Coordinates of C-alpha atoms in Angstrom, one line a residue:
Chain J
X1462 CA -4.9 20.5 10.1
X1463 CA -1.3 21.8 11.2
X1464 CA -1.7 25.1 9.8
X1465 CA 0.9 27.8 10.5
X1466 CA 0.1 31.6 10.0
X1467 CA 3.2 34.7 9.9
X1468 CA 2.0 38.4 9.3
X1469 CA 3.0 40.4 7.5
X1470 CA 3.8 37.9 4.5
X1471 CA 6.0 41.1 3.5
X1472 CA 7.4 43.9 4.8
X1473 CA 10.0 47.0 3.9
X1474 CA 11.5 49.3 6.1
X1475 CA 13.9 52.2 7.1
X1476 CA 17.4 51.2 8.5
X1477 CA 17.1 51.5 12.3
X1478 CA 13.5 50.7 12.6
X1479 CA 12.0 47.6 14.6
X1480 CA 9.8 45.3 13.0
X1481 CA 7.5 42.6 14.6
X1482 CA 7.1 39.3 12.9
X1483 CA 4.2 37.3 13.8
X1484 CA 4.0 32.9 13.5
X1485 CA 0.4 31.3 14.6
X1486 CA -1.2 27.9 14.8
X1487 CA -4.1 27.9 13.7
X1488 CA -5.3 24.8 15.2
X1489 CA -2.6 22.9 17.1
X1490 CA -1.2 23.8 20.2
X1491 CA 2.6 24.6 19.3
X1492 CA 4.7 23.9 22.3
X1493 CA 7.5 24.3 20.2
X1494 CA 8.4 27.5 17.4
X1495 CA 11.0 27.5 15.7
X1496 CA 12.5 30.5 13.6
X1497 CA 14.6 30.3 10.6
X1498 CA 16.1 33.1 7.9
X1499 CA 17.0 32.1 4.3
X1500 CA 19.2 33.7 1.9
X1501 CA 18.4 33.7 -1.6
X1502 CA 18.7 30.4 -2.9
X1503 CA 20.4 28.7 0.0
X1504 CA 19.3 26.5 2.8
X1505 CA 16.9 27.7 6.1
X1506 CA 19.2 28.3 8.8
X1507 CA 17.7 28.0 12.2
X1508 CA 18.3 31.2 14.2
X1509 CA 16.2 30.3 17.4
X1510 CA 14.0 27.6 19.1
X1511 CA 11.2 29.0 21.7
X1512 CA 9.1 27.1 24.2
X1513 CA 5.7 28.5 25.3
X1514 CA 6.9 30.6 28.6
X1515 CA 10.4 30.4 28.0
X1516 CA 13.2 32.0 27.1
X1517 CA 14.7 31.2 23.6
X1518 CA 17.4 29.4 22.9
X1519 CA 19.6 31.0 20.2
X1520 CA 21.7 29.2 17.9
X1521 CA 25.6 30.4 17.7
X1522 CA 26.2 33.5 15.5
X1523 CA 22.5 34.3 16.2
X1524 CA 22.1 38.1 18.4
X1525 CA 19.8 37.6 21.0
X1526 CA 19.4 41.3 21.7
X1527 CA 18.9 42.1 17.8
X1528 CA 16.5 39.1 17.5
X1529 CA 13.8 39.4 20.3
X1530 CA 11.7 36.2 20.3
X1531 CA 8.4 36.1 22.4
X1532 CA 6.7 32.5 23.1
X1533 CA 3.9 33.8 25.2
X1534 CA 1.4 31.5 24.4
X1535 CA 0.7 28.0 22.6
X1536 CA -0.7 29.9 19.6
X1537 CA 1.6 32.7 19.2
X1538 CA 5.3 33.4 18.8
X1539 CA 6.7 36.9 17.7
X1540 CA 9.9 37.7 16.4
X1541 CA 11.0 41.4 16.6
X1542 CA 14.1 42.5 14.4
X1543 CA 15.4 45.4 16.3
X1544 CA 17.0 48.2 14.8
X1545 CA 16.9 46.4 11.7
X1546 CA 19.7 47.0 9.2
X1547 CA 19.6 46.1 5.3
X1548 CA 21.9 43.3 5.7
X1549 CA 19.0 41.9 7.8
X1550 CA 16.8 41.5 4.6
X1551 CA 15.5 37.9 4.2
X1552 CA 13.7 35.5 4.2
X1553 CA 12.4 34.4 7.9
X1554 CA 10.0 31.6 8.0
X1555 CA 8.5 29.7 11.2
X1556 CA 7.5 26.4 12.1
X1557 CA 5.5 24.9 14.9
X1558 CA 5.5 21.8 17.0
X1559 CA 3.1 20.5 18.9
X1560 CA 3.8 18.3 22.2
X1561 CA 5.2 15.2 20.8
X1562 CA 7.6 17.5 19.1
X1563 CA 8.4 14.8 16.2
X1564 CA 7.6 16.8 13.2
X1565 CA 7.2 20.8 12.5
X1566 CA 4.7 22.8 10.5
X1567 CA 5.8 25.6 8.9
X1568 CA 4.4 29.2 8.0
X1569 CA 5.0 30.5 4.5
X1570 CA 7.1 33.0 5.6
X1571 CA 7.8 36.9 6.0
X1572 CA 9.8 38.8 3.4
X1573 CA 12.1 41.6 5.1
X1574 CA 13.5 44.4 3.1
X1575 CA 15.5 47.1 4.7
X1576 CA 16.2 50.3 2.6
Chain W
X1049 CA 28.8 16.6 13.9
X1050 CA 25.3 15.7 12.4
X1051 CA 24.7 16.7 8.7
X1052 CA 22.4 16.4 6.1
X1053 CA 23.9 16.4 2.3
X1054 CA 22.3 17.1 -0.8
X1055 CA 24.8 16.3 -3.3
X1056 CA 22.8 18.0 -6.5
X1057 CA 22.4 21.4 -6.3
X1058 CA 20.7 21.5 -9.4
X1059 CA 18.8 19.3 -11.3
X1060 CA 17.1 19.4 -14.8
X1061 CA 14.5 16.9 -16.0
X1062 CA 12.2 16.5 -19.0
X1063 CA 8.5 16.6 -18.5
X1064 CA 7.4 13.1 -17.9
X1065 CA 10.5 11.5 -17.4
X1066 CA 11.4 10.0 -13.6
X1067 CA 13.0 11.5 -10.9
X1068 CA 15.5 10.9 -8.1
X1069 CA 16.8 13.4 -5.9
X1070 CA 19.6 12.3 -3.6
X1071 CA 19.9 12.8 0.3
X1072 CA 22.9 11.4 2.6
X1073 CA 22.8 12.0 6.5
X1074 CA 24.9 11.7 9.2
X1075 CA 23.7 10.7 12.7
X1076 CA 25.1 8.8 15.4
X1077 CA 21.1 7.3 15.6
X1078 CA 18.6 6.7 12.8
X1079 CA 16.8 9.7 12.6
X1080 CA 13.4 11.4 11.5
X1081 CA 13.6 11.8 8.2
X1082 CA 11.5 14.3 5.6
X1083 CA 11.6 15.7 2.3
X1084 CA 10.1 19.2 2.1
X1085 CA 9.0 21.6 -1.2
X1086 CA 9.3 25.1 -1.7
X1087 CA 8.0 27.3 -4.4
X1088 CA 9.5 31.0 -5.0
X1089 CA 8.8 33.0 -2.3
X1090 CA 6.7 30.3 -0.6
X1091 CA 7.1 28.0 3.1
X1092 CA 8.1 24.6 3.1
X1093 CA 5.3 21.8 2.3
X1094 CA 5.9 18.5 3.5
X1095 CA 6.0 15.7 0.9
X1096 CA 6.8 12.8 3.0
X1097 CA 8.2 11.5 6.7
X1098 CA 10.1 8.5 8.0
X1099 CA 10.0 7.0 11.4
X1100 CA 10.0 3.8 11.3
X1101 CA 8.5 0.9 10.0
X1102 CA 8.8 0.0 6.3
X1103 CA 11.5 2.0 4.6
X1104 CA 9.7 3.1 1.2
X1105 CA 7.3 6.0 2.2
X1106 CA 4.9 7.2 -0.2
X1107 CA 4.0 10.9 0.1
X1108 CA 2.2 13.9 -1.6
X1109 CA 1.7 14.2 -5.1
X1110 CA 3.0 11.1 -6.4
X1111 CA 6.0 11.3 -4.9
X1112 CA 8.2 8.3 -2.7
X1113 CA 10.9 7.9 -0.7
X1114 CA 13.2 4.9 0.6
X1115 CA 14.8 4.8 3.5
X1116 CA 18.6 3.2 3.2
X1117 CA 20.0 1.9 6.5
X1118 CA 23.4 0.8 4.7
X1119 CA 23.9 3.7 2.9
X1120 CA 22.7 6.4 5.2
X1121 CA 20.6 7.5 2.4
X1122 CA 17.0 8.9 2.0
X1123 CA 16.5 9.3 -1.6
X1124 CA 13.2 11.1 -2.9
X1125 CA 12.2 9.7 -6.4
X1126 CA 8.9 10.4 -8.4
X1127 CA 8.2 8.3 -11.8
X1128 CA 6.4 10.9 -14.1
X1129 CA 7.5 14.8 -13.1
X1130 CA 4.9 17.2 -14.2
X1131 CA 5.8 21.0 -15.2
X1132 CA 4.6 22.0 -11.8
X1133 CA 6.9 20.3 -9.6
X1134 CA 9.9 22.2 -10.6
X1135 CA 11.1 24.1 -7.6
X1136 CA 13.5 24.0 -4.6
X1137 CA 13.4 20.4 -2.8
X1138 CA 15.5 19.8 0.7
X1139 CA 15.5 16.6 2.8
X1140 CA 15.8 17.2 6.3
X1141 CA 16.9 15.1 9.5
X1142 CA 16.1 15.2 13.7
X1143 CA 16.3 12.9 16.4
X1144 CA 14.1 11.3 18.8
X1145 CA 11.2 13.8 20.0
X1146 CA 13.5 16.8 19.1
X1147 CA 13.0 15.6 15.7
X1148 CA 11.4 18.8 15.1
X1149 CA 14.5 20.9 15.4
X1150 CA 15.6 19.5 11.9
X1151 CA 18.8 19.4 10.4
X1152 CA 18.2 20.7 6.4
X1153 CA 20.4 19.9 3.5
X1154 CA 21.3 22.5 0.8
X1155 CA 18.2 22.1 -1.0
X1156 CA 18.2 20.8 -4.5
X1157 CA 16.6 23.0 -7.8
X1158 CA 14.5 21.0 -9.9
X1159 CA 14.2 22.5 -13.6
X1160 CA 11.6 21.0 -15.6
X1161 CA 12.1 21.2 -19.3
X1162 CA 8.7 20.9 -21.5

């Protein structure tokens, strides 16, 4: 059990395109998503924590307006890099919580490239 | 401030031979602890968890953990390391039932020499 989906696993774009990122559980309710970026060999940095029907709460340094995060159910979070530039290519990876909220899942994680 | 430290970046290790992979935190509280695995490219697996209760945890794939009170410590050991298990390994702390907004370390890189 505890499984967490993201789509794409992968993705490339153009500078100044928007691109969706998708994080599922499969079969938990996830009252809690979490979204995280990595750089290359370095830690997961948490960017964002979203409760179903909420609005996110965004960690310092972290542009809420660039990074739109949707809750809007207990299955589903999105994460939408707008206008995406290449110094947002990464590593973003999400993780789920379900209502005790004492340990996260996490998804294996979408690879963005921006040309 | 709470923290989580990792103090190897890198670690190299001969097939077969025992492994221990350090982890410090700092919390006001005793908090949730975990050790997590990630292969290239990969999400983070979950190897093993502390609450509460006794303080050596056994986990996935042979591998253990004790939990240190005195020396704020949450070391991840394993006493045979196969070929496979060489890949990026970071302990991670929360509190209460927030635990799952985690606190990570660095991460340490296991190298596995044949």
């Amino acid at each position: 059990g505890a499984v967490v989906s993201q789509h794409p696993s992968w993705v490339i774009c153009k500078s100044g395109t928007s691109v969706k990122i998708e994080c599922r559980s499969l079969d938990f309710q996830a009252t809690t998503m979490f979204w995280y970026r990595q750089f290359p060999k370095q830690s997961l940095m948490l960017m964002a924590t979203s409760n179903e029907g909420s609005k996110a709460t965004y960690e310092q340094g972290v542009e809420k307006d660039k990074f739109l995060i949707n809750h809007a159910s207990l299955t589903l979070s999105t994460l939408t890099v707008t206008s995406a530039h290449p110094e947002d290519s990464s590593f973003y990876i999400c993780s789920a919580a379900g209502s005790g909220n004492n340990e996260q899942f996490f998804g294996p994680g979408t690879r963005l490239t921006v040309l | 401030a709470q923290s989580v430290t990792q103090p190897d970046i890198h670690i190299t290790v001969s097939e077969g031979a025992s492994l221990e992979l350090r982890c410090n935190y700092s919390y006001g509280a005793t908090p949730y602890l975990f050790w997590y695995v990630q292969s290239p490219g990969q999400g983070l697996q979950l190897l093993l968890k502390y609450f509460s209760g006794d303080t050596l945890v056994q986990g996935i794939k042979g591998f253990e953990a004790e939990f240190k009170r005195s020396q704020s410590s949450f070391n991840l050991r394993k006493p045979s390391v196969h070929w496979s298990d060489a890949a990026e390994y970071f302990c991670a702390a929360g509190i209460g039932t927030n635990a799952g907004k985690s606190t990570f370390g660095d991460g340490t890189t296991l190298t596995v020499k044949p």
